[in-house]
Amino acid sequence: MKMKAIELIKSIRELNDDMVDAARNVSLDVDDDALVADLARWAAKRCGEDEADVLREVKAWAETDSPFPTLRDILEVGAECNEEHDNPPPPWKFRDFLGFRGMEERNEWYKKRVHITIHRGTKQIGGSITEINMGETNIVVDLGSQLPGSHGSLSDDEIVKELFRPFRSHIDAVFFTHYHGDHTGLMDKIPSDVPIYMDSAMLTILRKLHEHTGNKVMQELLANHNGRIHPFTAGETLRIGDISVHTFFVDHSAYHANMFLFEGAGHTILHSGDFRSTGYMSKSLNIIPGLIHDSYHKEVDVLLIEGTMITRSSEHLLTEWNVKKEAMDFMRDHRQIFVVCSSTNFDSLTSICRVAQANHLPIYGSPYIMEMLKTFSDMAGAYTGLYDLPPIKGIDELKRAHPKEGVVLLGSLLNRKKEDAYSLYDRYGCYMSDYKPHLIYSMWQGYLNPKHPAYDEGLATFVNRFGDEVKYIHSTGHADRATLAKFIKDIAPRKYIVPFHTENPAGFKELDVEDKYRDMMIFPQDGDTIDVGGGEIWYE
């Protein structure tokens, strides 16, 4: 059946090299009325329809949608593709215009298509969004909101609008590596017809988290009444259209984080997510290369690898065992301790609670922290006794007993008003007899630096009230340079290494790796598309 002209205009995939001719003849500075008239004339001629009828249909369409920015983009690409380029794009960079001579040629091209687009994260930490296209299947990995102080090429609203705009290739699934907000913060913006995949432990934790936040939209989404969320267990292999997804458990400051190996159209892509080698479960990192090479008998063509610590190499990194040792030494000498630590940083909270127990110090926490720790402990208890926690008393018990000693878990205290954070010091302190407070700060110190874009005034105000009585004990959730280099060597990618989740991608060139791996490193901008297969159809 012959395509109608209006459908031709709407369908980006079906636009072929005829559009280049249209681009040559249409001034890109004309107003929308002139633009649509030229497009209608072109489409009517190609489809053998009356130009006036097509023009009426296009105008009616324009009243309900805003197609012209999209169409203008197509024309600009078509025009650019016919210019002589003094500086041709690098071989990995996909040129957006394709001209198909027919559906058979189009179908053949899509069978071999392997594209990666890092929509955000090539030069910033957090706000991670990556799209992977294999064959005719399109998967997005993480849909994170930007961290405080970050300024990506597109805002949260702009990037959601771009990913899910009308007439764009449909997203077949969104996969999430872990539950931190810079990876999940835009989850509630995913259209209702797009399936969501996440670790079953992550789903449980997010439900608890949003019971606390009171986010009704997320609560309804996570209740999963319509079954659009597909929980998996690390180690499973899933099939989404043309893509197989191998899932791997990896250690991170978020419990049960995941790496994904995407396989399709004759290629493999490993997305690292966030990972580290300093946690209690860090041995998982050494297992992954063996699973890929020996169990699945796969090679990795492209390694997408996080690089948070590339710009933080001067920071003194502690393992979780170091956290436990330093907390032990501190609690021997101090008996009234407040702890600022993310309520989802299970490893560090476990270390602090176990040390408090060893020093015979009672532990107090808010109902939310107590519930989160119980959730973590119940899940981990199926695998190991490492996370068995001592009894934790509620804040109400602290108020009633007025103890002379104890450890009080306060959570992260981020995003508090300055006045509120200031008063917390006295609000909790007044419940301690002979108040002699000390603080263990177990979070990133950038939040306390007034010169850093991520500075949190409320949190810094609270910490500063303790003066010199602060002990900084923090284990990062991210891989240091030595770990990044070892992981690259162990994975041994064959084609490209693409850093993301980093402020300094070029810093990967300084890692202690062989030259062949440095030569594989490419540094796209946000929104660039990497053509992994290297195949494109191009007509001059």
PDB file of C-alpha atoms in Angstrom, residues 76-285:
ATOM      1  CA  GLU A  76      19.551  21.145   8.256  1.00  0.00           C
ATOM      2  CA  VAL A  77      21.146  17.709   8.548  1.00  0.00           C
ATOM      3  CA  GLY A  78      20.333  17.001   4.922  1.00  0.00           C
ATOM      4  CA  ALA A  79      21.903  20.272   3.824  1.00  0.00           C
ATOM      5  CA  GLU A  80      25.012  19.768   5.979  1.00  0.00           C
ATOM      6  CA  CYS A  81      25.505  16.287   4.586  1.00  0.00           C
ATOM      7  CA  ASN A  82      25.894  17.719   1.076  1.00  0.00           C
ATOM      8  CA  GLU A  83      28.519  20.276   2.028  1.00  0.00           C
ATOM      9  CA  GLU A  84      32.213  19.678   1.629  1.00  0.00           C
ATOM     10  CA  HIS A  85      33.708  19.096   5.096  1.00  0.00           C
ATOM     11  CA  ASP A  86      37.219  20.408   5.702  1.00  0.00           C
ATOM     12  CA  ASN A  87      37.272  18.470   9.001  1.00  0.00           C
ATOM     13  CA  PRO A  88      35.467  15.166   8.508  1.00  0.00           C
ATOM     14  CA  PRO A  89      33.984  13.603  11.654  1.00  0.00           C
ATOM     15  CA  PRO A  90      35.986  10.883  13.432  1.00  0.00           C
ATOM     16  CA  PRO A  91      35.251   7.331  12.289  1.00  0.00           C
ATOM     17  CA  TRP A  92      33.189   6.515  15.399  1.00  0.00           C
ATOM     18  CA  LYS A  93      30.828   9.451  14.981  1.00  0.00           C
ATOM     19  CA  PHE A  94      27.580   8.620  13.254  1.00  0.00           C
ATOM     20  CA  ARG A  95      26.351  11.050  10.595  1.00  0.00           C
ATOM     21  CA  ASP A  96      22.632  11.340  11.061  1.00  0.00           C
ATOM     22  CA  PHE A  97      21.346  11.403   7.481  1.00  0.00           C
ATOM     23  CA  LEU A  98      20.600   8.078   5.805  1.00  0.00           C
ATOM     24  CA  GLY A  99      19.270   7.601   2.326  1.00  0.00           C
ATOM     25  CA  PHE A 100      17.609   4.246   1.670  1.00  0.00           C
ATOM     26  CA  ARG A 101      16.747   3.166  -1.870  1.00  0.00           C
ATOM     27  CA  GLY A 102      14.002   0.924  -0.525  1.00  0.00           C
ATOM     28  CA  MET A 103      12.665  -1.017   2.443  1.00  0.00           C
ATOM     29  CA  GLU A 104      14.924  -3.990   1.794  1.00  0.00           C
ATOM     30  CA  GLU A 105      17.994  -1.802   2.062  1.00  0.00           C
ATOM     31  CA  ARG A 106      16.564  -0.109   5.155  1.00  0.00           C
ATOM     32  CA  ASN A 107      15.876  -3.459   6.860  1.00  0.00           C
ATOM     33  CA  GLU A 108      19.376  -4.716   6.060  1.00  0.00           C
ATOM     34  CA  TRP A 109      20.908  -1.614   7.636  1.00  0.00           C
ATOM     35  CA  TYR A 110      18.823  -1.911  10.805  1.00  0.00           C
ATOM     36  CA  LYS A 111      19.862  -5.530  11.282  1.00  0.00           C
ATOM     37  CA  LYS A 112      23.477  -4.347  11.615  1.00  0.00           C
ATOM     38  CA  ARG A 113      22.877  -1.084  13.497  1.00  0.00           C
ATOM     39  CA  VAL A 114      24.851  -0.676  16.768  1.00  0.00           C
ATOM     40  CA  HIS A 115      24.704   2.853  18.138  1.00  0.00           C
ATOM     41  CA  ILE A 116      25.446   4.436  21.516  1.00  0.00           C
ATOM     42  CA  THR A 117      24.354   7.921  22.528  1.00  0.00           C
ATOM     43  CA  ILE A 118      25.359   9.360  25.891  1.00  0.00           C
ATOM     44  CA  HIS A 119      22.651  11.967  26.166  1.00  0.00           C
ATOM     45  CA  ARG A 120      24.155  13.326  29.369  1.00  0.00           C
ATOM     46  CA  GLY A 121      27.221  12.457  31.426  1.00  0.00           C
ATOM     47  CA  THR A 122      30.197  12.884  29.084  1.00  0.00           C
ATOM     48  CA  LYS A 123      31.508  15.790  31.174  1.00  0.00           C
ATOM     49  CA  GLN A 124      29.610  15.666  34.441  1.00  0.00           C
ATOM     50  CA  ILE A 125      29.061  13.385  37.394  1.00  0.00           C
ATOM     51  CA  GLY A 126      25.466  12.244  37.776  1.00  0.00           C
ATOM     52  CA  GLY A 127      22.414  12.970  35.665  1.00  0.00           C
ATOM     53  CA  SER A 128      23.364   9.834  33.726  1.00  0.00           C
ATOM     54  CA  ILE A 129      21.389   8.918  30.591  1.00  0.00           C
ATOM     55  CA  THR A 130      22.707   6.559  27.899  1.00  0.00           C
ATOM     56  CA  GLU A 131      20.858   5.148  24.890  1.00  0.00           C
ATOM     57  CA  ILE A 132      21.905   1.906  23.225  1.00  0.00           C
ATOM     58  CA  ASN A 133      20.485   0.926  19.814  1.00  0.00           C
ATOM     59  CA  MET A 134      21.016  -2.568  18.420  1.00  0.00           C
ATOM     60  CA  GLY A 135      19.094  -3.703  15.375  1.00  0.00           C
ATOM     61  CA  GLU A 136      15.667  -2.094  15.674  1.00  0.00           C
ATOM     62  CA  THR A 137      15.681  -2.151  19.495  1.00  0.00           C
ATOM     63  CA  ASN A 138      16.347   0.956  21.582  1.00  0.00           C
ATOM     64  CA  ILE A 139      17.208   0.769  25.299  1.00  0.00           C
ATOM     65  CA  VAL A 140      17.956   3.617  27.700  1.00  0.00           C
ATOM     66  CA  VAL A 141      20.227   2.977  30.692  1.00  0.00           C
ATOM     67  CA  ASP A 142      19.476   5.188  33.710  1.00  0.00           C
ATOM     68  CA  LEU A 143      17.400   8.344  33.648  1.00  0.00           C
ATOM     69  CA  GLY A 144      18.993  10.439  36.351  1.00  0.00           C
ATOM     70  CA  SER A 145      18.351  13.952  37.575  1.00  0.00           C
ATOM     71  CA  GLN A 146      21.314  16.308  37.771  1.00  0.00           C
ATOM     72  CA  LEU A 147      23.291  16.627  40.985  1.00  0.00           C
ATOM     73  CA  PRO A 148      23.381  20.031  42.730  1.00  0.00           C
ATOM     74  CA  GLY A 149      25.796  22.336  40.941  1.00  0.00           C
ATOM     75  CA  SER A 150      25.785  20.332  37.700  1.00  0.00           C
ATOM     76  CA  HIS A 151      24.952  22.049  34.429  1.00  0.00           C
ATOM     77  CA  GLY A 152      24.564  19.579  31.605  1.00  0.00           C
ATOM     78  CA  SER A 153      24.062  20.452  27.967  1.00  0.00           C
ATOM     79  CA  LEU A 154      20.334  19.831  28.482  1.00  0.00           C
ATOM     80  CA  SER A 155      18.185  20.393  31.563  1.00  0.00           C
ATOM     81  CA  ASP A 156      16.157  17.563  33.085  1.00  0.00           C
ATOM     82  CA  ASP A 157      12.980  18.789  31.358  1.00  0.00           C
ATOM     83  CA  GLU A 158      14.696  19.266  28.000  1.00  0.00           C
ATOM     84  CA  ILE A 159      16.266  15.837  27.993  1.00  0.00           C
ATOM     85  CA  VAL A 160      13.003  14.059  28.842  1.00  0.00           C
ATOM     86  CA  LYS A 161      11.250  16.000  26.089  1.00  0.00           C
ATOM     87  CA  GLU A 162      13.958  15.037  23.590  1.00  0.00           C
ATOM     88  CA  LEU A 163      14.048  11.332  24.501  1.00  0.00           C
ATOM     89  CA  PHE A 164      10.304  10.804  24.360  1.00  0.00           C
ATOM     90  CA  ARG A 165       9.232  13.363  21.768  1.00  0.00           C
ATOM     91  CA  PRO A 166       6.686  12.394  19.097  1.00  0.00           C
ATOM     92  CA  PHE A 167       7.981  10.812  15.885  1.00  0.00           C
ATOM     93  CA  ARG A 168      11.277   9.838  17.480  1.00  0.00           C
ATOM     94  CA  SER A 169      12.279   6.164  17.446  1.00  0.00           C
ATOM     95  CA  HIS A 170      10.404   4.442  20.259  1.00  0.00           C
ATOM     96  CA  ILE A 171      12.274   3.488  23.442  1.00  0.00           C
ATOM     97  CA  ASP A 172      11.693  -0.233  24.016  1.00  0.00           C
ATOM     98  CA  ALA A 173      12.859  -0.339  27.650  1.00  0.00           C
ATOM     99  CA  VAL A 174      14.628   1.655  30.366  1.00  0.00           C
ATOM    100  CA  PHE A 175      17.145  -0.213  32.541  1.00  0.00           C
ATOM    101  CA  PHE A 176      18.393   1.150  35.869  1.00  0.00           C
ATOM    102  CA  THR A 177      21.807   0.323  37.329  1.00  0.00           C
ATOM    103  CA  HIS A 178      20.967   1.374  40.929  1.00  0.00           C
ATOM    104  CA  TYR A 179      18.660   3.556  42.989  1.00  0.00           C
ATOM    105  CA  HIS A 180      20.658   6.776  43.539  1.00  0.00           C
ATOM    106  CA  GLY A 181      18.767   9.859  42.362  1.00  0.00           C
ATOM    107  CA  ASP A 182      21.395  10.889  39.815  1.00  0.00           C
ATOM    108  CA  HIS A 183      20.471   7.645  38.022  1.00  0.00           C
ATOM    109  CA  THR A 184      16.733   7.333  38.795  1.00  0.00           C
ATOM    110  CA  GLY A 185      15.549  10.893  39.437  1.00  0.00           C
ATOM    111  CA  LEU A 186      13.531  11.168  36.204  1.00  0.00           C
ATOM    112  CA  MET A 187      11.933   7.719  36.396  1.00  0.00           C
ATOM    113  CA  ASP A 188       8.476   9.209  36.895  1.00  0.00           C
ATOM    114  CA  LYS A 189       8.809  11.006  33.514  1.00  0.00           C
ATOM    115  CA  ILE A 190       8.965   7.760  31.511  1.00  0.00           C
ATOM    116  CA  PRO A 191       5.851   7.351  29.316  1.00  0.00           C
ATOM    117  CA  SER A 192       3.453   4.702  30.557  1.00  0.00           C
ATOM    118  CA  ASP A 193       3.955   2.452  27.509  1.00  0.00           C
ATOM    119  CA  VAL A 194       7.704   2.037  28.112  1.00  0.00           C
ATOM    120  CA  PRO A 195       8.715  -1.009  30.234  1.00  0.00           C
ATOM    121  CA  ILE A 196      11.116  -0.483  33.160  1.00  0.00           C
ATOM    122  CA  TYR A 197      13.722  -3.007  34.326  1.00  0.00           C
ATOM    123  CA  MET A 198      15.454  -2.926  37.710  1.00  0.00           C
ATOM    124  CA  ASP A 199      16.985  -5.245  40.292  1.00  0.00           C
ATOM    125  CA  SER A 200      14.312  -6.638  42.629  1.00  0.00           C
ATOM    126  CA  ALA A 201      16.280  -5.335  45.649  1.00  0.00           C
ATOM    127  CA  MET A 202      16.324  -1.879  44.064  1.00  0.00           C
ATOM    128  CA  LEU A 203      12.546  -1.972  43.666  1.00  0.00           C
ATOM    129  CA  THR A 204      12.119  -2.806  47.365  1.00  0.00           C
ATOM    130  CA  ILE A 205      14.458  -0.009  48.442  1.00  0.00           C
ATOM    131  CA  LEU A 206      12.841   2.588  46.178  1.00  0.00           C
ATOM    132  CA  ARG A 207       9.431   1.715  47.584  1.00  0.00           C
ATOM    133  CA  LYS A 208      10.692   2.336  51.125  1.00  0.00           C
ATOM    134  CA  LEU A 209      12.478   5.494  50.040  1.00  0.00           C
ATOM    135  CA  HIS A 210       9.409   7.052  48.440  1.00  0.00           C
ATOM    136  CA  GLU A 211       7.157   6.088  51.309  1.00  0.00           C
ATOM    137  CA  HIS A 212       9.416   8.491  53.201  1.00  0.00           C
ATOM    138  CA  THR A 213       9.554  11.220  50.537  1.00  0.00           C
ATOM    139  CA  GLY A 214       5.790  11.193  50.069  1.00  0.00           C
ATOM    140  CA  ASN A 215       6.156  11.283  46.263  1.00  0.00           C
ATOM    141  CA  LYS A 216       2.711   9.978  45.258  1.00  0.00           C
ATOM    142  CA  VAL A 217       3.606   9.633  41.570  1.00  0.00           C
ATOM    143  CA  MET A 218       6.592   7.437  42.373  1.00  0.00           C
ATOM    144  CA  GLN A 219       4.623   5.481  44.959  1.00  0.00           C
ATOM    145  CA  GLU A 220       1.981   4.658  42.357  1.00  0.00           C
ATOM    146  CA  LEU A 221       4.599   3.754  39.730  1.00  0.00           C
ATOM    147  CA  LEU A 222       6.561   1.525  42.124  1.00  0.00           C
ATOM    148  CA  ALA A 223       3.393  -0.237  43.307  1.00  0.00           C
ATOM    149  CA  ASN A 224       3.510  -1.736  39.786  1.00  0.00           C
ATOM    150  CA  HIS A 225      -0.217  -2.403  39.515  1.00  0.00           C
ATOM    151  CA  ASN A 226      -0.012  -2.654  35.727  1.00  0.00           C
ATOM    152  CA  GLY A 227       3.157  -4.771  35.672  1.00  0.00           C
ATOM    153  CA  ARG A 228       5.239  -2.330  33.626  1.00  0.00           C
ATOM    154  CA  ILE A 229       8.180  -2.711  36.052  1.00  0.00           C
ATOM    155  CA  HIS A 230      10.082  -5.949  35.454  1.00  0.00           C
ATOM    156  CA  PRO A 231      12.249  -6.842  38.474  1.00  0.00           C
ATOM    157  CA  PHE A 232      15.192  -9.129  37.844  1.00  0.00           C
ATOM    158  CA  THR A 233      17.856 -10.855  39.924  1.00  0.00           C
ATOM    159  CA  ALA A 234      21.505 -10.135  39.146  1.00  0.00           C
ATOM    160  CA  GLY A 235      22.855 -12.969  37.024  1.00  0.00           C
ATOM    161  CA  GLU A 236      19.763 -13.236  34.844  1.00  0.00           C
ATOM    162  CA  THR A 237      19.884 -12.795  31.079  1.00  0.00           C
ATOM    163  CA  LEU A 238      16.939 -10.893  29.622  1.00  0.00           C
ATOM    164  CA  ARG A 239      15.771 -10.529  26.032  1.00  0.00           C
ATOM    165  CA  ILE A 240      14.399  -7.205  24.766  1.00  0.00           C
ATOM    166  CA  GLY A 241      13.683  -7.299  21.040  1.00  0.00           C
ATOM    167  CA  ASP A 242      16.997  -7.637  19.222  1.00  0.00           C
ATOM    168  CA  ILE A 243      19.081  -7.263  22.421  1.00  0.00           C
ATOM    169  CA  SER A 244      20.167  -9.774  25.073  1.00  0.00           C
ATOM    170  CA  VAL A 245      20.990  -8.148  28.423  1.00  0.00           C
ATOM    171  CA  HIS A 246      23.319  -9.982  30.809  1.00  0.00           C
ATOM    172  CA  THR A 247      23.039  -8.570  34.359  1.00  0.00           C
ATOM    173  CA  PHE A 248      25.859  -8.537  36.930  1.00  0.00           C
ATOM    174  CA  PHE A 249      25.901  -7.623  40.622  1.00  0.00           C
ATOM    175  CA  VAL A 250      28.611  -5.039  41.396  1.00  0.00           C
ATOM    176  CA  ASP A 251      29.733  -3.327  44.592  1.00  0.00           C
ATOM    177  CA  HIS A 252      28.778   0.327  45.091  1.00  0.00           C
ATOM    178  CA  SER A 253      27.655   2.537  47.959  1.00  0.00           C
ATOM    179  CA  ALA A 254      24.131   1.641  46.791  1.00  0.00           C
ATOM    180  CA  TYR A 255      23.199  -1.910  47.762  1.00  0.00           C
ATOM    181  CA  HIS A 256      22.763  -4.284  44.792  1.00  0.00           C
ATOM    182  CA  ALA A 257      24.051  -2.098  41.970  1.00  0.00           C
ATOM    183  CA  ASN A 258      24.330  -3.638  38.495  1.00  0.00           C
ATOM    184  CA  MET A 259      26.465  -3.702  35.384  1.00  0.00           C
ATOM    185  CA  PHE A 260      24.884  -4.647  32.056  1.00  0.00           C
ATOM    186  CA  LEU A 261      26.332  -6.440  29.046  1.00  0.00           C
ATOM    187  CA  PHE A 262      24.249  -5.686  25.948  1.00  0.00           C
ATOM    188  CA  GLU A 263      24.543  -8.098  23.040  1.00  0.00           C
ATOM    189  CA  GLY A 264      22.991  -7.680  19.616  1.00  0.00           C
ATOM    190  CA  ALA A 265      23.636  -7.195  15.895  1.00  0.00           C
ATOM    191  CA  GLY A 266      26.944  -9.035  16.267  1.00  0.00           C
ATOM    192  CA  HIS A 267      28.391  -6.718  18.952  1.00  0.00           C
ATOM    193  CA  THR A 268      28.656  -6.384  22.727  1.00  0.00           C
ATOM    194  CA  ILE A 269      28.578  -3.276  24.921  1.00  0.00           C
ATOM    195  CA  LEU A 270      29.392  -3.314  28.656  1.00  0.00           C
ATOM    196  CA  HIS A 271      27.827  -0.497  30.691  1.00  0.00           C
ATOM    197  CA  SER A 272      29.661  -0.319  34.028  1.00  0.00           C
ATOM    198  CA  GLY A 273      27.173   1.753  36.022  1.00  0.00           C
ATOM    199  CA  ASP A 274      28.793   3.054  39.232  1.00  0.00           C
ATOM    200  CA  PHE A 275      31.232   0.665  40.889  1.00  0.00           C
ATOM    201  CA  ARG A 276      34.116   0.457  43.361  1.00  0.00           C
ATOM    202  CA  SER A 277      36.657  -1.923  44.900  1.00  0.00           C
ATOM    203  CA  THR A 278      36.501  -0.661  48.501  1.00  0.00           C
ATOM    204  CA  GLY A 279      33.281  -2.244  49.814  1.00  0.00           C
ATOM    205  CA  TYR A 280      32.483  -5.463  51.609  1.00  0.00           C
ATOM    206  CA  MET A 281      31.164  -7.020  48.382  1.00  0.00           C
ATOM    207  CA  SER A 282      33.968  -5.734  46.140  1.00  0.00           C
ATOM    208  CA  LYS A 283      35.104  -9.252  45.134  1.00  0.00           C
ATOM    209  CA  SER A 284      32.182  -9.178  42.701  1.00  0.00           C
ATOM    210  CA  LEU A 285      34.230  -6.829  40.502  1.00  0.00           C
TER     211      LEU A 285
END
